[in-house]
Structures are given as structure tokens and as C-alpha cells.
Short mmCIF file of C-alpha atoms in Angstrom, two decimals:
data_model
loop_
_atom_site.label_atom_id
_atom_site.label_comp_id
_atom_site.label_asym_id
_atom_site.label_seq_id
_atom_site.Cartn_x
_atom_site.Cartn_y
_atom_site.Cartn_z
CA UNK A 27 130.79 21.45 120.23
CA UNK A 28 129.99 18.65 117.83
CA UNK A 29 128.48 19.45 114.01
CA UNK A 30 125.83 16.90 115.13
CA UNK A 31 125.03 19.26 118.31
CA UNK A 32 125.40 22.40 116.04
CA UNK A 33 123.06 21.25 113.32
CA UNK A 34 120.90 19.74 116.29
CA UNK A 35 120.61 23.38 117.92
CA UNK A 36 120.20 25.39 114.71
CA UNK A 37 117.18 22.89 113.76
CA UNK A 38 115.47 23.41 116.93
CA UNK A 39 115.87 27.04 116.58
CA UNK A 40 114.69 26.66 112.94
CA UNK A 41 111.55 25.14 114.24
CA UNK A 42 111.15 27.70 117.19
CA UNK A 43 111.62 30.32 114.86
CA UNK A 44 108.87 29.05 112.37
CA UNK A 45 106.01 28.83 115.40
CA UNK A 46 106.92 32.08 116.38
CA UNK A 47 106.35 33.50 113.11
CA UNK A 48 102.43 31.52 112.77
CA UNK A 49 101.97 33.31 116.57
CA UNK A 50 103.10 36.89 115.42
CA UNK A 51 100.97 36.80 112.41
CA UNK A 52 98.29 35.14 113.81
CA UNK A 53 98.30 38.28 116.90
CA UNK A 54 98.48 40.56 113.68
CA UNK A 55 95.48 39.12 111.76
CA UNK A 56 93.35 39.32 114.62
CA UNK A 57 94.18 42.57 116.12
CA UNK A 58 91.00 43.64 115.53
CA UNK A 59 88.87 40.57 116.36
CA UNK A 60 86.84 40.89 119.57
CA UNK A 61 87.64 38.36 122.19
CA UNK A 62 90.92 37.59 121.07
CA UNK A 63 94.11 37.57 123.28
CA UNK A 64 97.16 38.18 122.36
CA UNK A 65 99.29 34.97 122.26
CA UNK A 66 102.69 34.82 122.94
CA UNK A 67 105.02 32.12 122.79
CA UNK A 68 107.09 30.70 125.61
CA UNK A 69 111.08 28.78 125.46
CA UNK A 70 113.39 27.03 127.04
CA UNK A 71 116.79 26.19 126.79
CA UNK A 72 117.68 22.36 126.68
CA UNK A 73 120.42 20.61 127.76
CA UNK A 74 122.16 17.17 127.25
CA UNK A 75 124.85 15.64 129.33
CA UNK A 76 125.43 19.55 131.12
CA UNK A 77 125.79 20.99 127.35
CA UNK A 78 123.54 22.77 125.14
CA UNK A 79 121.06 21.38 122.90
CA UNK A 80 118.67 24.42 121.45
CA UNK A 81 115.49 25.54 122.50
CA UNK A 82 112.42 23.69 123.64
CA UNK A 83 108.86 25.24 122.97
CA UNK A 84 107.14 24.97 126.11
CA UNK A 85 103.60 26.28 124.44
CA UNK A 86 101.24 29.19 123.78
CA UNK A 87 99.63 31.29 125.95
CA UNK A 88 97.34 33.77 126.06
CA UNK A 89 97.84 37.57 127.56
CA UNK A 90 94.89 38.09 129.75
CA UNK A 91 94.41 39.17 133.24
CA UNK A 92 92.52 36.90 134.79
CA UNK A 93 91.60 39.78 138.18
CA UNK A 94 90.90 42.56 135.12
CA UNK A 95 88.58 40.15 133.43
CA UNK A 96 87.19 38.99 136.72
CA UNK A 97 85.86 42.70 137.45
CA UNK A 98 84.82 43.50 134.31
CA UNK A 99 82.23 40.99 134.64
CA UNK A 100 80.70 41.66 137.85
CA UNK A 101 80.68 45.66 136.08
CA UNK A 102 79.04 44.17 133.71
CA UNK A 103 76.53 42.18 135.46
CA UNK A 104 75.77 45.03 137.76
CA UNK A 105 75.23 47.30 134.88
CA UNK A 106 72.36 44.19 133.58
CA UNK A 107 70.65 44.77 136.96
CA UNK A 108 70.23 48.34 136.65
CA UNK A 109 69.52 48.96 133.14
CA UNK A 110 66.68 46.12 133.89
CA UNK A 111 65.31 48.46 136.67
CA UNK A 112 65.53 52.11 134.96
CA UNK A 113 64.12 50.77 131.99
CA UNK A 114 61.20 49.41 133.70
CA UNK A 115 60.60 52.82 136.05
CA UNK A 116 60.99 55.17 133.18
CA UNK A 117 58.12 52.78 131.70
CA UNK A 118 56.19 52.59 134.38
CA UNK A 119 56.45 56.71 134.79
CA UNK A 120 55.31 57.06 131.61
CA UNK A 121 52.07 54.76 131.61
CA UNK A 122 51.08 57.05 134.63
CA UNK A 123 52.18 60.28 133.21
CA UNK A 124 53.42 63.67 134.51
CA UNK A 125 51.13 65.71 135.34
CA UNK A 126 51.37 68.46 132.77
CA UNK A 127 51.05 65.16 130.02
CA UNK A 128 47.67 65.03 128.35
CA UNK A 129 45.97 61.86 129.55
CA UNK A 130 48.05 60.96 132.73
CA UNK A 131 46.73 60.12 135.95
CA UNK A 132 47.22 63.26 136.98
CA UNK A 133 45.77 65.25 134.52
CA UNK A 134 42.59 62.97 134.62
CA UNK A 135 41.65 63.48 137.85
CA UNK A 136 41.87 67.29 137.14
CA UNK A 137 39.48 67.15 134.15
CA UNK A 138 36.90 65.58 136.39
CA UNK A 139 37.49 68.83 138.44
CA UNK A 140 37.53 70.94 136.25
CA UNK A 141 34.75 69.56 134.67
CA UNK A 142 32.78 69.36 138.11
CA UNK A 143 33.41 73.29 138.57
CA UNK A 144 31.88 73.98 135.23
CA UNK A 145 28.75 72.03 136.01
CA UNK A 146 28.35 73.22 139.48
CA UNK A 147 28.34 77.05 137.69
CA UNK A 148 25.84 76.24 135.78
CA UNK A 149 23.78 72.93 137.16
CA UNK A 150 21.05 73.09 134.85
CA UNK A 151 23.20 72.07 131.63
CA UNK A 152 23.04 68.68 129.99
CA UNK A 153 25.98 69.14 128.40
CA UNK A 154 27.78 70.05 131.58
CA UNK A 155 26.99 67.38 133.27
CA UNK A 156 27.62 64.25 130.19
CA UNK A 157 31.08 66.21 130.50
CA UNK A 158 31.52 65.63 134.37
CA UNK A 159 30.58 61.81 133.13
CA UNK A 160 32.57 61.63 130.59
CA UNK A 161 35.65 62.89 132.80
CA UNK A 162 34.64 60.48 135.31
CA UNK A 163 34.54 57.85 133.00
CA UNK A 164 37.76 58.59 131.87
CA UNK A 165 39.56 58.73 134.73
CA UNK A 166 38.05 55.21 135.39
CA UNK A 167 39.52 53.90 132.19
CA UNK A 168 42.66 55.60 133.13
CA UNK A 169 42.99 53.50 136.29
CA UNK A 170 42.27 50.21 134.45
CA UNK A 171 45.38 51.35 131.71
CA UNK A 172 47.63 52.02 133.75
CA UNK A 173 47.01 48.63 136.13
CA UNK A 174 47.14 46.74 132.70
CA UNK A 175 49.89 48.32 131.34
CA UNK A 176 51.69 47.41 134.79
CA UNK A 177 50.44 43.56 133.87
CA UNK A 178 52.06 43.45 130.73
CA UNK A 179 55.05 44.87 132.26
CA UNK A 180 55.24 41.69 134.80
CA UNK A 181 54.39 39.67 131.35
CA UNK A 182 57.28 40.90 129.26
CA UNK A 183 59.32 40.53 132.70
CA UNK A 184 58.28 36.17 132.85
CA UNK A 185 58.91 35.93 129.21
CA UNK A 186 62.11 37.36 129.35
CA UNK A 187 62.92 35.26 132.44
CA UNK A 188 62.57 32.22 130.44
CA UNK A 189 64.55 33.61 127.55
CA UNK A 190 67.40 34.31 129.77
CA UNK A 191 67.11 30.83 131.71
CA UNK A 192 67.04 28.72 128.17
CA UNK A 193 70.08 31.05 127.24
CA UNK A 194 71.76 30.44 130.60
CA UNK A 195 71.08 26.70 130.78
CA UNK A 196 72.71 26.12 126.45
CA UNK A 197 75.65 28.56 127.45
CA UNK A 198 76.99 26.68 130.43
CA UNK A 199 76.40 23.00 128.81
CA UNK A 200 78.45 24.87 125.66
CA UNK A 201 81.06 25.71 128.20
CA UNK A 202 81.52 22.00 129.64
CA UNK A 203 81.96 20.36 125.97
CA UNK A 204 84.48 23.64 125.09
CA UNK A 205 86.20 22.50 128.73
CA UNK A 206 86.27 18.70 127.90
CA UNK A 207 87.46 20.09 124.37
CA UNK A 208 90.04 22.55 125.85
CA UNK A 209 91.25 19.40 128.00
CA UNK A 210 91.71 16.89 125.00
CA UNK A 211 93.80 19.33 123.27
CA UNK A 212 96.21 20.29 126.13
CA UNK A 213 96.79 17.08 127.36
CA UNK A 214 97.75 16.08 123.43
CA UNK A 215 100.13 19.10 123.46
CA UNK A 216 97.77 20.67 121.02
CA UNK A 217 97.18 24.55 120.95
CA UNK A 218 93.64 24.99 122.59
CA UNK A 219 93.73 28.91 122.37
CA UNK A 220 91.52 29.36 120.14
CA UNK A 221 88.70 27.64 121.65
CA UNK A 222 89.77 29.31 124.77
CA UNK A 223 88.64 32.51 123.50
CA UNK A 224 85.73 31.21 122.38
CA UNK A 225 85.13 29.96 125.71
CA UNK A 226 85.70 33.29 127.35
CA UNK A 227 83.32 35.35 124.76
CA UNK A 228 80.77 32.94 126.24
CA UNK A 229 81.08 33.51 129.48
CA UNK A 230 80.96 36.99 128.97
CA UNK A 231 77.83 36.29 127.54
CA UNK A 232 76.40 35.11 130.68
CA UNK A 233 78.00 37.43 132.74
CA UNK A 234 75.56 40.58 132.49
CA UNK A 235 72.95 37.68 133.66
CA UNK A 236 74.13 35.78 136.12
CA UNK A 237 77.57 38.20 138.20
CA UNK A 238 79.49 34.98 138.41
CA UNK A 239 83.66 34.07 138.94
CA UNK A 240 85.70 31.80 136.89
CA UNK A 241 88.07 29.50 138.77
CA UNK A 242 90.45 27.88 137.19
CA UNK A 243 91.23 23.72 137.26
CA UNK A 244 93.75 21.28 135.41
CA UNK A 245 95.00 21.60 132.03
CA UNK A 246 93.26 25.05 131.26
CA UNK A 247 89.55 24.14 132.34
CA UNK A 248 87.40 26.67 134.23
CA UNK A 249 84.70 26.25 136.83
CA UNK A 250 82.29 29.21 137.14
CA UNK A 251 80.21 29.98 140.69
CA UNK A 252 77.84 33.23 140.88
CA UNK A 253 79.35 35.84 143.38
CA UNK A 254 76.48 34.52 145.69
CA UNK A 255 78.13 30.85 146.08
CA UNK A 256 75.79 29.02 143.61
CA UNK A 257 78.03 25.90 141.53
CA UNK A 258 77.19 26.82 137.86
CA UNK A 259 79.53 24.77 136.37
CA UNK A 260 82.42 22.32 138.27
CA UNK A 261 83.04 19.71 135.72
CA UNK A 262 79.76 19.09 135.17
CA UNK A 263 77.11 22.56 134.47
CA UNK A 264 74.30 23.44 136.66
CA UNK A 265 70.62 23.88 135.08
CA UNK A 266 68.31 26.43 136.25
CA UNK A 267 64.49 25.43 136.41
CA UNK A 268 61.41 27.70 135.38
CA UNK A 269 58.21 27.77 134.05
CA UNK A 270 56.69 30.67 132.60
CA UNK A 271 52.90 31.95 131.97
CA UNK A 272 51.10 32.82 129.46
CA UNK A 273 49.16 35.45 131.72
CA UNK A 274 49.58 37.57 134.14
CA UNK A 275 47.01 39.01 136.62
CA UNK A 276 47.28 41.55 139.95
CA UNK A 277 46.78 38.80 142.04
CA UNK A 278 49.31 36.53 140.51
CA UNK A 279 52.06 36.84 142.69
CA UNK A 280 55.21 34.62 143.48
CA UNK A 281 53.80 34.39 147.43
CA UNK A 282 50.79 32.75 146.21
CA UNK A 283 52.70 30.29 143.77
CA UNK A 284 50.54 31.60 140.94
CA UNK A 285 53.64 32.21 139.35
CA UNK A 286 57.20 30.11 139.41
CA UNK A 287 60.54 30.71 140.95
CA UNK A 288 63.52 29.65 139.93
CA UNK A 289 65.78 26.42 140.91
CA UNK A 290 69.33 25.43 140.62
CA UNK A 291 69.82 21.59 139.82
CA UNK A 292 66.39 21.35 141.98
CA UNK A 293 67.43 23.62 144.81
CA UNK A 294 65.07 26.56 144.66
CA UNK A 295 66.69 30.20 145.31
CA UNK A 296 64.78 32.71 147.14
CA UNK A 297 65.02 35.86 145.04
CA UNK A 298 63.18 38.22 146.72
CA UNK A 299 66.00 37.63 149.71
CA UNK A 300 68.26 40.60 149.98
CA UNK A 301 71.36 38.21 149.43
CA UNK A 302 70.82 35.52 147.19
CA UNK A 303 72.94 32.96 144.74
CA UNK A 304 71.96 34.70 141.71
CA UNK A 305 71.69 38.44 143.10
CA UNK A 306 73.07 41.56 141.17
CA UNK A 307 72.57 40.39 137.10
CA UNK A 308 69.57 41.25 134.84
CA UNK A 309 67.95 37.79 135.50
CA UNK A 310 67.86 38.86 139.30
CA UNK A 311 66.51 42.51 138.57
CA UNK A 312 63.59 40.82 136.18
CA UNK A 313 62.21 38.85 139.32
CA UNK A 314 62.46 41.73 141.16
CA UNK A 315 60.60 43.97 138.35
CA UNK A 316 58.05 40.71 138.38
CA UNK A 317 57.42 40.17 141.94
CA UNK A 318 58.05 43.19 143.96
CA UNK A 319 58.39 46.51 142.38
CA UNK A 320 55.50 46.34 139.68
CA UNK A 321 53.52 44.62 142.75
CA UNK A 322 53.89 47.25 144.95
CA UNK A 323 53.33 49.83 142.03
CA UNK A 324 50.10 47.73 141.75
CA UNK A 325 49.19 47.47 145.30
CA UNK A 326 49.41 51.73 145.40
CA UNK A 327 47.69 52.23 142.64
CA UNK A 328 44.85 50.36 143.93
CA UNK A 329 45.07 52.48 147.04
CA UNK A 330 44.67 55.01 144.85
CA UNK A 331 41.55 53.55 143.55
CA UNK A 332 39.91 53.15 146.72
CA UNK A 333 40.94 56.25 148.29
CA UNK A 334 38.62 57.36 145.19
CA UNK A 335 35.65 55.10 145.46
CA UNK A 336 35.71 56.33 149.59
CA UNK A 337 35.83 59.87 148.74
CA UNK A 338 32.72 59.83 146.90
CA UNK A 339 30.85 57.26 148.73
CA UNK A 340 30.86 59.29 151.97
CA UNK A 341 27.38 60.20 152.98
CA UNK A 342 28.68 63.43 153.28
CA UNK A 343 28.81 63.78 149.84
CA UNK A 344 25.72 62.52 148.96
CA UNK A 345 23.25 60.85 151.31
CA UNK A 346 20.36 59.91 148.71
CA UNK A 347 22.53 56.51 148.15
CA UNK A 348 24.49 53.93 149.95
CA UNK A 349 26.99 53.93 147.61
CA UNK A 350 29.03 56.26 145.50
CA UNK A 351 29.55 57.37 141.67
CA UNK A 352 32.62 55.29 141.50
CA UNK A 353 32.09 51.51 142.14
CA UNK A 354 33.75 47.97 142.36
CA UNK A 355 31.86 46.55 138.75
CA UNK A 356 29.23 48.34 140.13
CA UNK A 357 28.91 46.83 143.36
CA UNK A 358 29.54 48.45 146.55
CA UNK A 359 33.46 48.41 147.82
CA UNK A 360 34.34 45.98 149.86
CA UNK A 361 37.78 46.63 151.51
CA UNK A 362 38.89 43.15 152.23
CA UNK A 363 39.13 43.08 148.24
CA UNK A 364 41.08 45.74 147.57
CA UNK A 365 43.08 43.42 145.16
CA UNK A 366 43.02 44.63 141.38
CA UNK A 367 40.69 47.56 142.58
CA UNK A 368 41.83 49.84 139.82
CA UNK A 369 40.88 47.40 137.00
CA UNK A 370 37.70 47.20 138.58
CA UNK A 371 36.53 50.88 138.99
CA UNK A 372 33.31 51.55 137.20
CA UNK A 373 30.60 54.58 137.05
CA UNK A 374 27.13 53.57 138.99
CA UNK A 375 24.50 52.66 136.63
CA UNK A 376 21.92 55.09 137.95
CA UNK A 377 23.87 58.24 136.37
CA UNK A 378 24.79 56.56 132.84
CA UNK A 379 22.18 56.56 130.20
CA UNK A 380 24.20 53.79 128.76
CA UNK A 381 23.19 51.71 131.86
CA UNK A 382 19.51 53.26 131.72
CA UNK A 383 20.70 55.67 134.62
CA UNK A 384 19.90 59.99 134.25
CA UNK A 385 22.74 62.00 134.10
CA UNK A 386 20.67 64.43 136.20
CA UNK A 387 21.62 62.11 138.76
CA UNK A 388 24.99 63.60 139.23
CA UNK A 389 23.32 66.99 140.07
CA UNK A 390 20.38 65.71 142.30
CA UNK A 391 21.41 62.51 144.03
CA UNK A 392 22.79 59.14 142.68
CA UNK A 393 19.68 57.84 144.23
CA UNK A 394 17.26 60.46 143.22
CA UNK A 395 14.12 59.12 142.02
CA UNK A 396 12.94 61.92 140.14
CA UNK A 397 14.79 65.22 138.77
CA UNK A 398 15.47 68.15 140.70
CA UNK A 399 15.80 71.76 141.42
CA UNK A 400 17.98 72.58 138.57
CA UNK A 401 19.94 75.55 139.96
CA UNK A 402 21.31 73.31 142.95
CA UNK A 403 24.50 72.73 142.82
CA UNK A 404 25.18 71.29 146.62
CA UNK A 405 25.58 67.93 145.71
CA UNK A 406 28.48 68.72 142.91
CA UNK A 407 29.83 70.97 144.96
CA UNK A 408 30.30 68.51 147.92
CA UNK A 409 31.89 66.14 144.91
CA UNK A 410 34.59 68.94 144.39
CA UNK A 411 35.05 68.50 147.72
CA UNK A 412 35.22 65.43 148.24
CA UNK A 413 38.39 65.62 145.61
CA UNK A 414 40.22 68.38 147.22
CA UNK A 415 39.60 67.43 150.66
CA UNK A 416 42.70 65.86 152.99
CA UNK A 417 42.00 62.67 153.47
CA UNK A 418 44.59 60.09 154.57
CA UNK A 419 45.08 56.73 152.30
CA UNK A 420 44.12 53.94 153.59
CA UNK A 421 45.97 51.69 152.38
CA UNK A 422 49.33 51.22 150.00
CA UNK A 423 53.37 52.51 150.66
CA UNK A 424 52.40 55.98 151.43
CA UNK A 425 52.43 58.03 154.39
CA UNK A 426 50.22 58.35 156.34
CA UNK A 427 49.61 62.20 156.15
CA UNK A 428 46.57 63.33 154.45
CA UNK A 429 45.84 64.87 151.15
CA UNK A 430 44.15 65.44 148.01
CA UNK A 431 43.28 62.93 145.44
CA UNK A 432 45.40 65.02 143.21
CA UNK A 433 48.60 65.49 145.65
CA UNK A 434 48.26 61.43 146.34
CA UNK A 435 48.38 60.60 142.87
CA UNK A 436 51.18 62.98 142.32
CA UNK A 437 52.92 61.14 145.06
CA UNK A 438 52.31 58.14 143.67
CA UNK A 439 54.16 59.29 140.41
CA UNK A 440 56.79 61.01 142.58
CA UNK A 441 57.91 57.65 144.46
CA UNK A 442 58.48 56.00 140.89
CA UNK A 443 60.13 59.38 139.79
CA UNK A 444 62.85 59.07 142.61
CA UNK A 445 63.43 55.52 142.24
CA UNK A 446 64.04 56.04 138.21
CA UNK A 447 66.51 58.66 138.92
CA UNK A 448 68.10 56.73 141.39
CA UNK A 449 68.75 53.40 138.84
CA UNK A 450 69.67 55.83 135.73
CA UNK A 451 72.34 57.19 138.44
CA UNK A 452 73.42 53.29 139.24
CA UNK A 453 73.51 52.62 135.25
CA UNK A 454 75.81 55.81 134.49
CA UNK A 455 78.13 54.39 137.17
CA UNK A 456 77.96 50.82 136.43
CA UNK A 457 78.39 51.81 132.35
CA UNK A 458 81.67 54.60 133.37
CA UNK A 459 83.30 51.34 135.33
CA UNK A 460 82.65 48.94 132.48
CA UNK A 461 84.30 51.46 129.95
CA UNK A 462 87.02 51.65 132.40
CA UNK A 463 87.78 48.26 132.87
CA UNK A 464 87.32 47.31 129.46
CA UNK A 465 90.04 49.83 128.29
CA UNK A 466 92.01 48.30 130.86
CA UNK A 467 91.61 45.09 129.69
CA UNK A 468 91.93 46.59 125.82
CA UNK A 469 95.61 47.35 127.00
CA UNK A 470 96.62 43.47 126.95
CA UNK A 471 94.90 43.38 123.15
CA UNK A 472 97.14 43.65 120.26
CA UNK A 473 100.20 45.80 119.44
CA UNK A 474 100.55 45.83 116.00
CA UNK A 475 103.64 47.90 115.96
CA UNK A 476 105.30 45.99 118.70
CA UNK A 477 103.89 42.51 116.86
CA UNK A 478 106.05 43.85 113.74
CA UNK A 479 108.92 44.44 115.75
CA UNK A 480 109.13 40.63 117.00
CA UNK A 481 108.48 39.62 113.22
CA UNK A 482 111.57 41.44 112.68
CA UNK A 483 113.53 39.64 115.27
CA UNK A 484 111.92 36.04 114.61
CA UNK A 485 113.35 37.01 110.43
CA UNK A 486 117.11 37.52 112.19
CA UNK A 487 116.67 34.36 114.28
CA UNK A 488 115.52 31.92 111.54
CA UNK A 489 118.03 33.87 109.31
CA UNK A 490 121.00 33.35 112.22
CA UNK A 491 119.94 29.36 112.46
CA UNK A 492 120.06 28.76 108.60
CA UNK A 493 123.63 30.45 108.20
CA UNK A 494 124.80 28.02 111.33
CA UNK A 495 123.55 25.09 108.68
CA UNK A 496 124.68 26.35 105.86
CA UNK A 497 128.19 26.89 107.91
CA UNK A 498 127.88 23.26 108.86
CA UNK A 499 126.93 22.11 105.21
CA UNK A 500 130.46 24.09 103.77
CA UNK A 501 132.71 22.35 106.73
CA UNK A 502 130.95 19.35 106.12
CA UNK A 503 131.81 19.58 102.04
CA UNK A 504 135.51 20.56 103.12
CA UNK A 505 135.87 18.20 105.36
CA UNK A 506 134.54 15.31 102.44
CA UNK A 507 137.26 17.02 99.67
CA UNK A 508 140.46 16.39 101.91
#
């Protein structure tokens, strides 16, 4: 071997030696930077006319597992979903309240018992009775809370659905310029690691939103599609269409188009379809939470409501009025508008002094003209009745068997109960396999110790190259004093 091909090889190990050292310290000073993977750099040995000539860098790459990463995401998505749902249903149980809570549903409809007992004992007090209206009144009040509570719920659900569109939308145009970036560099022979991590921290932003998989194309770009099929970004990223409201009603409702849907570069997706483009993220459990399970939450509770207003409005109960203490804004119930019932309920005017009614009324016929025997109780006791009594709903996702105003109420709480307990149990599982796989994935992070130890060995190369050209410089000086 020549000096020339000597000081040729020593050079380019000089050189490999020197990159080697920027990628070992640069794995060092970010061993503790999330998002960052662990570069490594890969050789090869050159030739030249069959004989050696050094080392060729080939590039940098980064450590990752592409199938880890992959599964991590859909964990991660599927953890958005649920953690959407519980924390909605753990709401929504506690705007209704257990029934041992002061003030829930429950509870409510109980005082007005309770409150109907003590009158009935003792018919002839005025202060009995303005406490059986007061209870009534409360439970009335009660109904319209909860129903508006469920409202705002649906509200903060839209609003959020545009948050998390906007975000979508910026993140994936962000991810085509870091492509078209990531491109430039590679086909320059430029490092474009960096702003490969910062491409991936990006898409695991979108991730818990959207459960999508990255594909890769030429020269390091990505394309990303949702698990459902949907293109998000192939070259060129996707935009999602919305438009949120500023208000939110019961009979708003995605069916009716009172309130939007979402589109994909103009192609509307159906998400109240079992298996759609954008199922299993947080943006698909917020439409859900929006359009059917605070619907149907609504659409009981207003069975609720007029499984009430029909209790008390059977003649049975009292026949000195064709209608009942609880109305529809004080109107008589008409079941073809069951709709936003519960925001509706309201006492009769003839028993609230408020309304110029006589709280005697309650005792001796909503449509009593003028007071009467004080000691009879009949007509409140035919209102305790008419709560305890099995009567089947009409109306709503219960079943059909009958029961108390109490016990149906109760169910309703119970049915939201069940389906809490069943998405906490889906976010502890979701949230043990994201820990999992992100330890997993923590595993192809930085070694600091084993970084040190290739430090040490990059020092003994770039030590092993310059003693070859310092050889070559004292043959070369011997060679010039002959």
C-alpha cells in the first residue's frame, strides 16, 4: 500500500471519527429531551481498483421502531376516546346526583313526599302546604338544571370540536412543510434528524385525536391515514370542515342539521356510524358526547318529566281539574311535544300565590273554587299516590316494567352509573397499555453509559488514524533526508 492510499485512509477515518464524536455527544446532551431518538451513525468500507480506500459515511439515522411507535399511538388515541366519555358520565352523574346527595334528582322528588306526608297529617296547615309547594317547585327547577346543565355539556362538547379541528387542520399543514423540509435536506445529503423528531412529536400530537398510521415514502417523508382509511396527509394534507354554535338547545340535534358535522377535503363522515374514518380518538368520542349520549340522557330525562306531569294529571288524583299541578309553561301536556319537557315543567297557577292561585288548592282541588273542609286530606293523599304508584314510562330508553317516580329516576341515574364505570374501566386499560408501550419504546432512548463507551472507542479510532499520519509524516521526512 501506497503513502498516498495510507494518508488517504487515515483522513477518511479522521473525518469518520470526528462525526461520530458530534453523534455521541449530541445522543448524550439530549438523553433527557422528550422526542428525541437516539442517532447512530452508519459506515462503509470503500474500495478503489479491488484495494482499500477508508471508510465512507453512509448517514445518520435514528433508533426508533416504527411497529412500537405505531401502537403507541392508536393506545393513545383510544385512551382520548375514553377519557372524553368518563369524564363526561361522571359529569353528567353528578348534575343528577345520588340519591343520598342533598339536592339531586333523587332526593327532590323525596322532599315533595315527604313533604306531601306531613301535609296530609295535618291538612289544615298553611305552612304545610307552602312546604309541599315549595318542594314541588323545587323539584321543577331541579328538572330544568339538570336538562341545562346537560346543554352546556353538548356546548363545551362543539367548542371543543372546533378547537380540536383548527388544531388538527395547522398540525397536518405543519407536517407537509416539515416533509417538503425533511426532503430538501436528504436529497442534499444534509442531516434532517432533527426535524424528524420534530415531525414525530407532532404527530403524536394528533394522535390522541385522530388514531391514525404513518406510512412511510421517498427520502424520509411520511404519509399519515386514520385507522378508518381516511387520507390525512399523502403529499399534500387533508382539511377537516366544521362550524360550531354559539348555542345549544334539546332540540338541536345533528339529525335535524341544527348543528354541523364534520368533512374531510369536502367529503362528509358519518360519525354516529359504528365504523367510521375518524372513529376511536377524542374528536370522535366529543361527537358522540354531542349527538348521542347527552341526547339520549336528554330524551330520558324528559321521560322522566312527563311520566311526572301524567302522574298527577290523572283524574284519579284529582278530578276538580283537567289538568295537573305540574304543567308544560302552564299549559296542558301535549305528548307529541315531549321535546325539552323537563325545561319546561312548571307549577299550575291556581295553587301559587305568586301566580294569584291559593295554596289551599293543593288540599281541596287544583280547580276548587272556594276553600274546603280543612281536615281532608284525600286529595294529598291520592298525590302520594300518585308518586309511589307503578306506573310504566312512557316514553325514553327504559324498560318497560313499571315503577315509582322515585325507582325511575333512580334508574335513570343507574344507566349513567354503569356506563361511567364501564369507560373509567376502558381508560385504566387504555392508560396501563400506553405506559407499557411507552416504556417499550423508552428502551430505544438513550444509554448514557453505553454512549460513553463508544466515545471511548471513537477517542482510540481518531487517536489510531492520527498515529498512521504522523507515521506517514516521519517516513515521509526520512525518506526527504537520504
Amino acid at each position: 500500500m501506497s503513502l498516498t492510499s495510507s494518508f488517504s485512509n487515515a483522513l477518511s477515518g479522521l473525518s469518520a471519527s470526528s462525526r461520530a464524536a458530534q453523534v455521541v455527544s449530541s445522543n448524550i446532551a439530549n438523553s433527557l429531551t422528550e422526542g428525541y431518538a437516539t442517532r447512530r451513525l452508519e459506515l462503509s468500507s470503500q474500495s478503489l481498483a479491488g484495494n482499500g480506500a477508508g471508510v465512507q459515511i453512509e448517514g445518520i439515522f435514528r433508533n426508533v421502531d416504527s411497529g412500537l411507535i405505531s401502537d403507541r399511538r392508536v393506545a393513545q388515541a383510544e385512551l382520548g376516546n375514553a377519557s372524553v366519555l368518563s369524564e363526561f358520565l361522571g359529569e353528567l352523574e353528578r348534575t343528577i346526583g345520588i340519591p343520598e346527595d342533598a339536592g339531586s334528582l333523587n332526593q327532590e322528588i323525596s322532599a315533595l313526599e315527604t313533604a306531601l306526608i306531613e301535609a296530609s297529617s295535618r291538612p289544615d296547615s298553611t305552612p304545610r302546604l307552602n312546604a309541599v309547594l315549595i318542594a314541588a317547585n323545587d323539584v321543577t327547577q331541579k328538572f330544568k338544571t339538570v336538562s341545562d346543565d346537560i346543554q352546556n355539556m353538548r356546548m363545551s362538547a362543539d367548542h371543543e370540536i372546533g378547537a380540536q379541528v383548527a388544531f388538527l387542520n395547522d398540525s397536518l399543514q405543519k407536517i407537509e412543510e416539515l416533509n417538503d423540509h425533511i426532503l430538501a435536506q436528504t436529497s442534499s445529503g444534509h442531516d434532517a434528524t432533527g426535524l424528524m423528531d420534530q415531525r414525530q412529536a407532532m404527530i403524536d400530537q394528533i394522535a390522541e385525536i385522530v388514531p391514525l398510521k404513518e406510512v412511510a415514502r421517498d427520502r424520509n417523508t411520511v404519509a399519515l391515514f386514520t385507522t378508518g382509511g381516511a387520507v390525512l396527509l399523502d403529499g399534500r394534507a387533508g382539511e377537516f370542515q366544521f362550524a360550531g354554535v354559539s348555542t345549544i338547545v334539546p332540540q338541536m340535534t345533528l339529525e335535524s342539521g341544527a348543528l354541523s358535522g364534520i368533512s374531510l377535503n369536502g367529503y362528509p363522515i358519518d360519525t354516529t356510524a359504528e365504523r367510521n374514518s375518524i372513529n376511536g380518538g377524542s374528536l370522535a368520542s366529543l361527537f358522540e358526547v354531542r349527538d348521542e349520549i347527552a341526547v339520549q340522557a336528554q330524551s330520558d330525562l324528559d321521560a322522566i318529566a312527563r311520566n311526572l306531569v301524567e302522574r298527577f294529571s290523572d283524574p284519579a288524583v284529582d278530578n276538580t281539574s283537567a289538568g295537573g299541578l305540574f304543567t308544560d309553561s302552564g299549559a296542558a301536556f301535549n305528548p307529541l311535544n315531549e321535546a325539552a319537557l323537563s325545561t319546561r315543567l312548571a307549577l299550575t297557577a291556581s295553587v301559587d300565590p305568586a301566580q294569584g292561585g291559593e295554596v289551599w288548592r293543593l288540599r281541596d282541588g287544583l280547580g276548587a273554587a272556594t276553600a274546603g273542609e280543612v281536615g281532608d286530606a284525600s286529595k294529598l293523599q291520592a298525590m302520594i299516590d300518585a308518586l309511589r304508584s307503578p306506573i310504566a314510562p312512557a316514553s325514553g330508553s327504559f324498560a318497560s316494567s313499571a315503577r315509582s317516580l322515585n325507582d325511575l329516576s333512580a334508574d335513570f341515574l343507574s344507566s349513567i352509573g354503569v356506563q361511567r364505570q364501564s369507560r373509567e374501566s376502558d381508560v385504566s386499560f387504555a392508560a396501563t397499555k400506553t405506559t407499557a408501550l411507552q416504556s417499550q419504546e423508552k428502551a430505544y432512548g438513550v444509554d448514557s453509559d453505553q454512549e460513553m463507551q463508544k466515545l471511548l472507542l471513537v477517542e482510540r479510532s481518531y487517536a489510531a488514524n492520527a498515529k498512521v499520519i504522523q507515521s506517514i509524516d516521519q517516513m515521509l521526512d526520512l525518506l526527504m533526508g537520504l
